[in-house]
XYZ file of C-alpha atoms in Angstrom:
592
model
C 52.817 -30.823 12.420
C 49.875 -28.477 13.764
C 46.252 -29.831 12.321
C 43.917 -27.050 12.335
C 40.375 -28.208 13.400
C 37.944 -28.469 10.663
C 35.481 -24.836 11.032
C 31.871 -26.434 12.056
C 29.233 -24.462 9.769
C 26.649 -22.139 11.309
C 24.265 -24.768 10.956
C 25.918 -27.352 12.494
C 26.314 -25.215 14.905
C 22.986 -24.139 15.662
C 21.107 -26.960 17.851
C 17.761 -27.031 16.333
C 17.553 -29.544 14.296
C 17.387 -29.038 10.075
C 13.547 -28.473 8.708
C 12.406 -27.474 5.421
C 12.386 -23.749 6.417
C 15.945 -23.885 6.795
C 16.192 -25.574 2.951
C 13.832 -23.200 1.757
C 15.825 -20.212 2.902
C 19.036 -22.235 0.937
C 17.323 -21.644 -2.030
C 15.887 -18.429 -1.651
C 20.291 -17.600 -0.848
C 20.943 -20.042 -4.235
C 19.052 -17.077 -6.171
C 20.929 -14.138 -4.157
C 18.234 -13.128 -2.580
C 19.326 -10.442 0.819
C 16.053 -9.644 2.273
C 12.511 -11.496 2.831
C 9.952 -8.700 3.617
C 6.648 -9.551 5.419
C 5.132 -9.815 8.786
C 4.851 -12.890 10.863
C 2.398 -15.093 12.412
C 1.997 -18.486 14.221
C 1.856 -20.223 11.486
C 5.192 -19.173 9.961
C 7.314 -18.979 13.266
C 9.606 -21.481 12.000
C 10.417 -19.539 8.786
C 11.393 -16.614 10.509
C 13.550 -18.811 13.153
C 15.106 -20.248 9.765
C 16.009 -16.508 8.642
C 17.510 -15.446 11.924
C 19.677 -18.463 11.626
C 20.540 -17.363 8.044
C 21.200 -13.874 8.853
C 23.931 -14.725 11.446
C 25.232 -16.594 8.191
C 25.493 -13.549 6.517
C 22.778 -15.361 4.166
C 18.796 -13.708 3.576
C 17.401 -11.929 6.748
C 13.325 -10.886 7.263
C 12.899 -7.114 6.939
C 9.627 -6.882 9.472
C 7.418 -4.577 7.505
C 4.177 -3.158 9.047
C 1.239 -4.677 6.230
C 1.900 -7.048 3.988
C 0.757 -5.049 1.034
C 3.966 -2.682 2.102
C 6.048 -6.078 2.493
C 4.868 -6.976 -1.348
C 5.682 -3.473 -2.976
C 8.992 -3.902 -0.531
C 10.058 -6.999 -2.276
C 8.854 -6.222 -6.095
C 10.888 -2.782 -5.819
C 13.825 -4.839 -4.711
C 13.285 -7.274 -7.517
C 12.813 -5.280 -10.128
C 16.010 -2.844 -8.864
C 18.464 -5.936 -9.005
C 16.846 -7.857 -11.617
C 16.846 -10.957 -8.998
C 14.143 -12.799 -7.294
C 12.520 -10.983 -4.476
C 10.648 -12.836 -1.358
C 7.823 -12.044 0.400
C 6.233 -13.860 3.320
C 3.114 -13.459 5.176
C 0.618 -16.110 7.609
C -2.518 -17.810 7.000
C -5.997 -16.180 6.353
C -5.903 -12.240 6.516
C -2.086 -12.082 6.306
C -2.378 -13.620 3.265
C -5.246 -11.638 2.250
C -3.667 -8.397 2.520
C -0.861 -9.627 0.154
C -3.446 -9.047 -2.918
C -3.093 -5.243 -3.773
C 0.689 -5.472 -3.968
C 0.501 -8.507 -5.600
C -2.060 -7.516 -8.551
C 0.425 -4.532 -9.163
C 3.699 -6.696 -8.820
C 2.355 -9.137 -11.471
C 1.389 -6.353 -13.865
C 4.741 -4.895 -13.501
C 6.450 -8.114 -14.231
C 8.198 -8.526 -10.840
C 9.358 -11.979 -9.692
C 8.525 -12.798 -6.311
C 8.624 -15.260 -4.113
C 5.322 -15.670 -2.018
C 5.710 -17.729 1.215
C 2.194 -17.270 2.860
C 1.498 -19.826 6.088
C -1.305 -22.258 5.931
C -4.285 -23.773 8.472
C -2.229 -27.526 9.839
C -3.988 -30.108 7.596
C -5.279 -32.230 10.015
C -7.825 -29.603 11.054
C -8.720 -28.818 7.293
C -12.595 -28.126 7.335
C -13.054 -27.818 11.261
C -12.911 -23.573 11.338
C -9.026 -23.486 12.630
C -7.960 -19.975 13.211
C -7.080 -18.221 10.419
C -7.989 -20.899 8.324
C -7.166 -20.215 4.775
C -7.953 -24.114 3.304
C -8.021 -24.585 -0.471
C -11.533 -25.459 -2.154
C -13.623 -24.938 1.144
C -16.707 -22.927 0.940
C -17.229 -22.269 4.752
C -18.037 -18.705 5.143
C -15.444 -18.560 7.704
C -12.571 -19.591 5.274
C -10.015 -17.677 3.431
C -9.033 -19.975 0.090
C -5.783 -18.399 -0.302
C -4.684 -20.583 -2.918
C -7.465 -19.225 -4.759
C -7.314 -15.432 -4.132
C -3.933 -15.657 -5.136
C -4.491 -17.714 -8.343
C -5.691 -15.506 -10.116
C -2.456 -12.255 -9.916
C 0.375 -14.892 -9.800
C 2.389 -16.631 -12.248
C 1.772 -19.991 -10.021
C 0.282 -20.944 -6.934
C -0.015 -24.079 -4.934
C -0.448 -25.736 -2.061
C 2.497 -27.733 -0.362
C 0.709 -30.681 1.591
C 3.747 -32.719 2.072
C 7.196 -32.290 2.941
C 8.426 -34.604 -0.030
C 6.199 -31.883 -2.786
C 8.122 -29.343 -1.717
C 11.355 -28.567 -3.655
C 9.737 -29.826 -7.104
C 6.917 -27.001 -5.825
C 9.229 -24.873 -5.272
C 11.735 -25.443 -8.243
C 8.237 -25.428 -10.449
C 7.187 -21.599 -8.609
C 10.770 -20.458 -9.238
C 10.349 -20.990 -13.269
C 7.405 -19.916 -13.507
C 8.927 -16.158 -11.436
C 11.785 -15.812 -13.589
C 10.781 -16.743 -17.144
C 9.161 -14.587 -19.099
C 6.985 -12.866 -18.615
C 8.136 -12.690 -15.214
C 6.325 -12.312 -11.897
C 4.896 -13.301 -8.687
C 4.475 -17.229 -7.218
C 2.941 -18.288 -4.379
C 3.361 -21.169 -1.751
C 1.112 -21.850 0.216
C 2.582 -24.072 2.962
C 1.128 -25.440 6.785
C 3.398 -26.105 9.387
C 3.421 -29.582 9.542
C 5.620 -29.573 6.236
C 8.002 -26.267 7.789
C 8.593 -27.804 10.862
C 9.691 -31.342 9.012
C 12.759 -32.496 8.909
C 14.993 -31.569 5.984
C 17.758 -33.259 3.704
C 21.294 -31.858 4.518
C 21.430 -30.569 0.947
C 19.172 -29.148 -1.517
C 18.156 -31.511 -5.026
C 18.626 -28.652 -7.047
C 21.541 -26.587 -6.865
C 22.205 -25.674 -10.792
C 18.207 -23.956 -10.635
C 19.077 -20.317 -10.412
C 22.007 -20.754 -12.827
C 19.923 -22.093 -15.241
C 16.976 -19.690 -14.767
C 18.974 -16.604 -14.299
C 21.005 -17.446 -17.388
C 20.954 -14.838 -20.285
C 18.658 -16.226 -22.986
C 17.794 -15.010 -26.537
C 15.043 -15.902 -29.301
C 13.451 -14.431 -32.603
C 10.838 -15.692 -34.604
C 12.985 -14.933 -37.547
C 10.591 -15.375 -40.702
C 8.675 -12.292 -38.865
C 12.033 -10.206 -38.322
C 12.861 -11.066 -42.043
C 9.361 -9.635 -43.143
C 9.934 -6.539 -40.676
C 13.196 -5.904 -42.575
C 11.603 -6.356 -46.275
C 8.631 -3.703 -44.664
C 11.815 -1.205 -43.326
C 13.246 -1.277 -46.464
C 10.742 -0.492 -48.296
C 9.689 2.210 -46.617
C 12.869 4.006 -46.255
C 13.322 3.746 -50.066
C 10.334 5.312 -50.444
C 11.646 7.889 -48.351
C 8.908 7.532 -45.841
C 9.275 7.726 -41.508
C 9.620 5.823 -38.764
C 8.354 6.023 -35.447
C 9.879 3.771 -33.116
C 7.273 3.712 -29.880
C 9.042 2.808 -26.676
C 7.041 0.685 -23.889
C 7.749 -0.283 -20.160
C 9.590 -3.239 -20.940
C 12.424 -1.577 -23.068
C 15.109 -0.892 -20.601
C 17.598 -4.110 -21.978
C 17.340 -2.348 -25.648
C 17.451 1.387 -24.372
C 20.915 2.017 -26.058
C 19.924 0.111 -29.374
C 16.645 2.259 -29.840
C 18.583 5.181 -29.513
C 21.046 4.360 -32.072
C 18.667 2.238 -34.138
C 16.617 6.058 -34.558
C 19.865 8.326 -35.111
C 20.859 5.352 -37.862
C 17.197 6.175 -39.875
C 15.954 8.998 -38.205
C 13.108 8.128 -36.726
C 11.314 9.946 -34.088
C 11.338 8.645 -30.664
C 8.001 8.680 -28.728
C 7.483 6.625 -25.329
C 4.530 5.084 -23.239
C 3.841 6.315 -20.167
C 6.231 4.151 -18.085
C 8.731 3.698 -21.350
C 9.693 7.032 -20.684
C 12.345 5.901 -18.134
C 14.178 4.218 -21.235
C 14.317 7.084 -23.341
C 16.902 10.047 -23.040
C 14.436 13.463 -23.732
C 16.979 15.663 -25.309
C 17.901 12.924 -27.659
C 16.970 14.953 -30.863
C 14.223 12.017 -32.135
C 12.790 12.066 -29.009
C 9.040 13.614 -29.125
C 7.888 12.405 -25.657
C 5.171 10.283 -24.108
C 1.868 9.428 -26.586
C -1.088 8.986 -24.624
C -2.300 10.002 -20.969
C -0.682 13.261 -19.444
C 1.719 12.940 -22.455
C 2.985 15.757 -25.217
C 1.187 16.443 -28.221
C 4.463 16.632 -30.448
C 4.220 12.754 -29.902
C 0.741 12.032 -31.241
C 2.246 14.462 -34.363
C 5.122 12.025 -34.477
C 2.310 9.658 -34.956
C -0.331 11.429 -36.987
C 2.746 12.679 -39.932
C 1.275 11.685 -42.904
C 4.772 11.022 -44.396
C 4.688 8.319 -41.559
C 5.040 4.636 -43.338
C 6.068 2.577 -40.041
C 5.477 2.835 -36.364
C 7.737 -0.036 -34.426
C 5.753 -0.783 -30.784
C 7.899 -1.775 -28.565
C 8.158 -4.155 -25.497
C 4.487 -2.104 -24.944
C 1.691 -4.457 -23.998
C -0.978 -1.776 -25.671
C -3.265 -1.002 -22.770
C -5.561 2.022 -22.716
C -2.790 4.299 -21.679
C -0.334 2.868 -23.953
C -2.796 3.678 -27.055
C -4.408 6.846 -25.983
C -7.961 4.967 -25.577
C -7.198 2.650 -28.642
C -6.437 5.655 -30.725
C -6.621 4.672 -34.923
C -3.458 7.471 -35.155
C -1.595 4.209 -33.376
C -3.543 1.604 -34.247
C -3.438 0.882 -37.779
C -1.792 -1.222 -40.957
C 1.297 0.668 -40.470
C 1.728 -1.204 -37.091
C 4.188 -3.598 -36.156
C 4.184 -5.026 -33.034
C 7.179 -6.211 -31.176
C 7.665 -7.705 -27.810
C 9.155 -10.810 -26.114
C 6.186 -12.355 -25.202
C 3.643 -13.224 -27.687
C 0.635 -12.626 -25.288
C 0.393 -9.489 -26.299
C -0.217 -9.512 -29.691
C -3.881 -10.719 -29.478
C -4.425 -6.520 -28.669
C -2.758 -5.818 -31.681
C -4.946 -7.435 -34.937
C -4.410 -4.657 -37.183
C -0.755 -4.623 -37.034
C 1.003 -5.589 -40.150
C 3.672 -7.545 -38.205
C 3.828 -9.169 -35.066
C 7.641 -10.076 -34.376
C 8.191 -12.099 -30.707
C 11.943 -12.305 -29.476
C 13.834 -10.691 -27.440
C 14.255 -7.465 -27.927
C 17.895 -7.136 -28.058
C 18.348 -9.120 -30.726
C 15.563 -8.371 -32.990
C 17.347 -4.989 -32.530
C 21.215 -5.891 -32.857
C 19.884 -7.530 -36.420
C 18.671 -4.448 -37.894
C 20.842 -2.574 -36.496
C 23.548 -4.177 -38.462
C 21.720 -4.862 -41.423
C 20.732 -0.970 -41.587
C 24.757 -0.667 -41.201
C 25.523 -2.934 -44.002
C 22.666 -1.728 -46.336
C 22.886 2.076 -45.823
C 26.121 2.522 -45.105
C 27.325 5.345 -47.417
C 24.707 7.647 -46.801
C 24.613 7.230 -43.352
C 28.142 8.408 -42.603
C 27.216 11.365 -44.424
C 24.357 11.927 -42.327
C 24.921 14.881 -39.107
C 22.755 14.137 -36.166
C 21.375 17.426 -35.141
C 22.032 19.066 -31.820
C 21.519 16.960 -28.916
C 19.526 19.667 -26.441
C 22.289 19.393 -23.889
C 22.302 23.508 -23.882
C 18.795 23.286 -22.043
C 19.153 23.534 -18.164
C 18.634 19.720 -16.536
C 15.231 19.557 -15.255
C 13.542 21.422 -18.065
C 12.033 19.861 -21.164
C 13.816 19.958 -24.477
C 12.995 22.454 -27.220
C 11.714 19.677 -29.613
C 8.420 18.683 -26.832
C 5.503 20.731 -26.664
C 4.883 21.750 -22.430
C 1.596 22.581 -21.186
C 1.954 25.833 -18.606
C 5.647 25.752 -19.125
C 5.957 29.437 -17.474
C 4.999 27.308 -13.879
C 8.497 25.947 -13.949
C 9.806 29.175 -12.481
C 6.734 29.947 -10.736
C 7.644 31.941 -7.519
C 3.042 31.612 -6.409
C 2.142 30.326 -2.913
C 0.877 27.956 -2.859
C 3.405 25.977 -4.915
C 2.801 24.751 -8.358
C 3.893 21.339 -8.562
C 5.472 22.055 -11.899
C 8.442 24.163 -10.168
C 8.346 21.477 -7.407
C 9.316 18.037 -9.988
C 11.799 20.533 -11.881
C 13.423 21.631 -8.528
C 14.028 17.915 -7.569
C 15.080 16.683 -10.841
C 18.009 19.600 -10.463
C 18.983 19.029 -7.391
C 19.222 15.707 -6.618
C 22.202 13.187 -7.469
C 22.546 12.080 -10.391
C 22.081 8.706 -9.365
C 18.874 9.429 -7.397
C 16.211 6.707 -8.264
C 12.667 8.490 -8.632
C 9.755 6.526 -7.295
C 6.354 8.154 -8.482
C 3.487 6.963 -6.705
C 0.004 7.094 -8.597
C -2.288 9.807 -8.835
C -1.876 13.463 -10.125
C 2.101 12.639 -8.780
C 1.938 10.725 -11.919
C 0.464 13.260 -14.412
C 2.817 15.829 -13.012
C 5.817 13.428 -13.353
C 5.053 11.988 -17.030
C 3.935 15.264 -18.208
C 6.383 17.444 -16.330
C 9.477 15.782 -15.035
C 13.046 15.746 -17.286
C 16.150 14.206 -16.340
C 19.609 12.994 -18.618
C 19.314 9.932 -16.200
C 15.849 9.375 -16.838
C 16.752 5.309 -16.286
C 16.720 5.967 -12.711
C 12.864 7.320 -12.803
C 10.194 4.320 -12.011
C 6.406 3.934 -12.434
C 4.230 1.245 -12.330
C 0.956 1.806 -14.354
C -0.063 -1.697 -15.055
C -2.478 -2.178 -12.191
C -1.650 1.150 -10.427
C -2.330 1.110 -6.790
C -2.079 4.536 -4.410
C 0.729 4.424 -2.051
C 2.769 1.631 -4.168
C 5.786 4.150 -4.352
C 6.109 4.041 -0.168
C 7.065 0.794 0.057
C 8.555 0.040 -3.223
C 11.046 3.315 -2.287
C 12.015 1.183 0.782
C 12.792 -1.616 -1.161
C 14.588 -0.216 -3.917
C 17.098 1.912 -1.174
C 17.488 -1.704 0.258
C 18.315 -2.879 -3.388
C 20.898 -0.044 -3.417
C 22.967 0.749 -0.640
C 23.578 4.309 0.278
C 21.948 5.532 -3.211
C 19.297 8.271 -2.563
C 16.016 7.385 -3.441
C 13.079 9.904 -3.876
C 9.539 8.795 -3.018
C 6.620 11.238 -4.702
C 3.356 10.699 -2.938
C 0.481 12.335 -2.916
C -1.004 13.360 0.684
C -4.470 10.604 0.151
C -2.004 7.689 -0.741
C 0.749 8.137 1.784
C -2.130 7.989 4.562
C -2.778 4.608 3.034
C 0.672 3.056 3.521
C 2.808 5.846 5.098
C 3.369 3.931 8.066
C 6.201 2.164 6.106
C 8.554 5.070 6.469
C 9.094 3.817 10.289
C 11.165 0.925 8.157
C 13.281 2.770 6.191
C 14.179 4.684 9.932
C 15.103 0.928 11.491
C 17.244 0.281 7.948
C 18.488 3.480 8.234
C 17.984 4.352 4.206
C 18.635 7.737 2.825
C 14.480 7.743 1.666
C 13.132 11.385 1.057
C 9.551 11.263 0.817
C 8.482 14.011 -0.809
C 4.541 14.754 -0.285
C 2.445 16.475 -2.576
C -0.125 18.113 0.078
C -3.324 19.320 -1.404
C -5.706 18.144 1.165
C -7.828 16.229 -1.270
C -8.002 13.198 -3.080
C -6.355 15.658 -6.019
C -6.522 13.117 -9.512
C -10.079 12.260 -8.953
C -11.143 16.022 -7.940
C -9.911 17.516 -11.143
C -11.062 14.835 -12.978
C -14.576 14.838 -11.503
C -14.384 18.583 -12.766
C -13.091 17.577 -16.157
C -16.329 14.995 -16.433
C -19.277 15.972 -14.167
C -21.332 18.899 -13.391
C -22.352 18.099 -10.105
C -20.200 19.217 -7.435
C -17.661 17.240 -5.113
C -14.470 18.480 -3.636
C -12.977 14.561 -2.539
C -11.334 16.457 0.227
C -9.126 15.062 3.214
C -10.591 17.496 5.711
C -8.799 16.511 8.739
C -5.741 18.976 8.790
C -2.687 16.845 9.053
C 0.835 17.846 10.301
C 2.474 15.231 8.522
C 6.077 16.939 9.257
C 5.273 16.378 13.016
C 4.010 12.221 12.490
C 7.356 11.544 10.817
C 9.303 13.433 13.551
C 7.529 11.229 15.896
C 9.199 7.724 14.612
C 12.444 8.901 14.497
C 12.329 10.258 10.393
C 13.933 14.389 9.628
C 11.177 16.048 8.199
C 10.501 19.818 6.835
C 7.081 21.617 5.788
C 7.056 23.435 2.575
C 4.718 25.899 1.128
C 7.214 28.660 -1.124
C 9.709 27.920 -4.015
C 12.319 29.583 -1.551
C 11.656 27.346 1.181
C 12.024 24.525 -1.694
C 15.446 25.527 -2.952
C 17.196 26.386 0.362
C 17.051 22.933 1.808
C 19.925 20.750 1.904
C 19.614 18.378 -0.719
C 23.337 16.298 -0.145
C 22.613 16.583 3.332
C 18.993 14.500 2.925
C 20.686 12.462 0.334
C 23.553 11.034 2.222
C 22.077 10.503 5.394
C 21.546 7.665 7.342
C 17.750 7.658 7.915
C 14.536 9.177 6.067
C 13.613 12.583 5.294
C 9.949 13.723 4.790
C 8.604 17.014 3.345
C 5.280 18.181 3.385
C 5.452 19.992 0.661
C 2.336 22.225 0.455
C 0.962 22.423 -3.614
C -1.632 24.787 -4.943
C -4.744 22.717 -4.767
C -6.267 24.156 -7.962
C -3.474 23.836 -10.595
C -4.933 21.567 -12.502
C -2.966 18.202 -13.802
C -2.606 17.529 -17.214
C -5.356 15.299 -17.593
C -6.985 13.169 -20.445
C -4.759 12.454 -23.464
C -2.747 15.094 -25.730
């Protein structure tokens, strides 16, 4: 009989011997995790020899970014795209510096990642190493990392020894993915990478048992909601049901929860992903660049309930703390409790999660109402309206621009155009800025799931990146960046990854030559003149063409509609268009 030898394992069959950088890249493949975005550095060489090992494994592999802000917005759109950790690595002193933007906005959009930054070698704690990043030191010529990064993530430590550093790391990884979730940082020297590592890791059930669905309800408060909902549908009152960013679990149940009692559907800013427009409740986004048919959702004096949901009731998110919003007919409902300290004048507060609270009335409303709903016709859904334009029941500001045939462009036709004619499974990536006025205000899809925003801490230029690492998150789907000319000359140079991935990206680039949001606004506020102009003209059709992206300049609606969309969208490599936008069209500004 013919013994087949035993298969050695990559590992085995690598000769360097095992170190903690080769267990910490076991866990970060424990959790799924494909792709560790950052740049490297001296002090984190033996990481990155760890994830070329790994990556002949078919296991994690570094995606060499060009900042580390880019290599944060990389990771949190791939996180927040697959719903599973992302990772994120970057070296002592500045590298982990210029983590911080991408990590303030990561942690305000609830995206777990895994922060691996390097660290000064112990021994010369205190003595001005290079880069030295040392916790607690006030030298001028240290960079606490520990400390900068203390403050934006959900936990961050130091790893001194090589025996701290799977609890550590065990302790970051529950902190990422409970809730609320977010950011954790390491902070670890190369003393404890470079050690030598136990053949196994201690903890193999972790991501099981964090990644595990879980469900709670404070049910005396649900129980009081339900007396309150009663009541006021007996009494023949409303409901508005107020959709926030963190909504997109309970999407179908809010729609079906307002058909059951018909109650209008308004949305938050970034909630409006989780909303279908032409569902005939829906009234659109309350607030900044929103629609006034939602604040007259609101403002209905037949109105005896408004349901906030999974909203954490910021300034945007209340229209400037607007009493039309804010008042006893309030209840407040999210999953984490945090929250509710904005919310003192709400006449419920109800923490769970959100499908549940939902499923419960839901079936309760079913069991209770059951006669007279099956009576009940849902009116017409708006599926007669052309996709791209806004449904009959929300009020448009300039709504004649969506056909506009004017040179310069009016952004209006441009977000209708590319909500038409891309895929239907096109993922939208609005960067900040008057991208984000004309998006929110402006842009209608029946797959408006696939739209994202990030409005929490919102940084210029987060779309770049984050559209790298959500086509990374999704193989061979299209994914449309919309960036504004100022922010893509912040962190444009991030396309030149998505040409080495070779990801169908089109960034689409709203040109005004000017900082455009804060012009018009300056207008809107101040009577003393500034333009905020970029004043060095910019070919930025001819930079992308020169690392290896396809690129087109547009400046008419024709020019707009004869490009190739399925070509751009299926192939392998990005796609930039300097799209040329009439400079004084003003955004729609301020609240409606």
């Amino acid at each position: 009989m013919t013994q087949t030898a035993p298969v050695s394992s990559p590992q085995a069959a690598d000769p360097s011997p095992r170190t903690m950088s080769d267990l910490l890249v076991d866990y970060l493949e424990l959790f799924g995790v494909e792709h560790v975005f950052g740049v490297p550095g001296g002090h984190i060489t033996r990481l990155y020899e760890a994830l070329a090992i790994s990556e002949q494994r078919g296991g994690p592999r570094s995606i060499i970014t060009r900042h580390e802000t880019g290599a944060m917005f990389m990771a949190a759109g791939y996180a927040r795209e697959t719903g599973k950790l992302g990772a994120c690595c970057a070296t002592t002193g500045p590298g982990a510096s210029n983590l911080v933007t991408g990590v303030v906005t990561s942690s305000a959009d609830h995206c777990p990642v895994l922060i691996i930054s390097g660290q000064s070698a112990l021994k010369f704690a205190g003595r001005g190493a290079l880069q030295e990043s040392s916790p607690h030191l006030r030298y001028p010529d240290n960079a606490d990392s520990l400390s900068m990064l203390h403050s934006c993530t959900r936990y961050s430590d130091l790893v001194s020894n090589a025996d701290q550093l799977e609890h550590k790391l065990a302790a970051a990884l529950t902190a990422a993915m409970r809730p609320l979730r977010g950011p954790v940082h390491l902070s670890i020297p190369p003393e404890v990478l470079n050690a030598p590592a136990p053949d196994a890791i201690a903890y193999p059930n972790l991501a099981n048992l964090l990644m595990a669905p879980h469900s709670f309800v404070d049910q005396v408060a649900l129980d009081k909601l339900w007396e309150r909902l009663q009541t006021v549908l007996g009494a023949g009152q409303k409901v508005v049901i107020y959709v926030g960013h963190e909504c997109g679990p309970v999407r179908e149940e809010l729609a079906a929860f307002a058909t059951l009692i018909d109650a209008a559907l308004i949305t938050t800013q970034r909630g409006k992903t989780w909303v279908d427009p032409y569902h005939p409740q829906s009234r659109g986004v309350f607030g900044g660049w929103g629609h006034s048919t939602a604040r007259e959702a609101l403002s209905d004096p037949a109105v005896g309930l408004i349901l906030a949901v999974g909203t954490a009731m910021g300034q945007l998110a209340t229209a400037l703390w607007d009493p039309v919003l804010l008042n006893d007919r309030l209840v407040h409902i999210h999953h984490a409790d945090t929250y509710f300290a904005r919310t003192p004048m709400a006449a419920i507060q109800v923490c769970g999660t959100l499908s549940r609270v939902f499923a419960t009335l839901i079936d309760r409303v079913k069991a209770q109402y059951h006669h007279s709903l099956e009576a009940t016709t849902p009116p017409p859904n708006g599926h007669a309206v052309p996709h791209g334009y806004p449904p009959a029941q929300i009020t448009i500001k300039g709504l004649e621009a969506y056909d506009s045939e004017a040179v310069p462009l009016k952004p209006q036709r441009l977000v209708r155009e590319l909500s038409d004619r891309c895929p239907p499974a096109t993922r939208f990536v609005i960067d900040n800025g008057n991208c984000l006025s004309w998006s929110v205000h402006f842009m209608f899809s029946r797959q408006m799931e696939n739209y994202r925003w990030s409005l929490g801490q919102p940084s210029m230029g987060w779309a770049v990146g984050t559209a790298v690492g959500v086509a990374l998150a999704l193989p061979k789907t299209p994914v449309v960046c919309l960036v504004g000319d100022g922010s893509y000359l912040m962190y444009g140079q991030e396309i030149t990854v998505a040409v080495e991935e070779g990801l169908p990206v089109i960034f689409v680039l709203l040109n005004d030559q000017a900082y455009g949001m804060i012009k018009h606004r300056h207008r809107q506020t101040s009577k003393h003149p500034q333009d905020y102009l970029i004043r060095t003209p910019i070919d930025f059709a001819l930079m992308a063409q020169a690392v290896g992206a396809q690129s087109y300049t547009v400046r008419t609606a024709q020019e707009l509609i004869s490009l190739d969309y399925g070509e751009m969208c299926s192939r392998s490599g990005p796609t930039l268009l300097d799209v040329y936008i009439d400079p004084e069209e003003a955004p729609p500004l301020g609240v409606a």
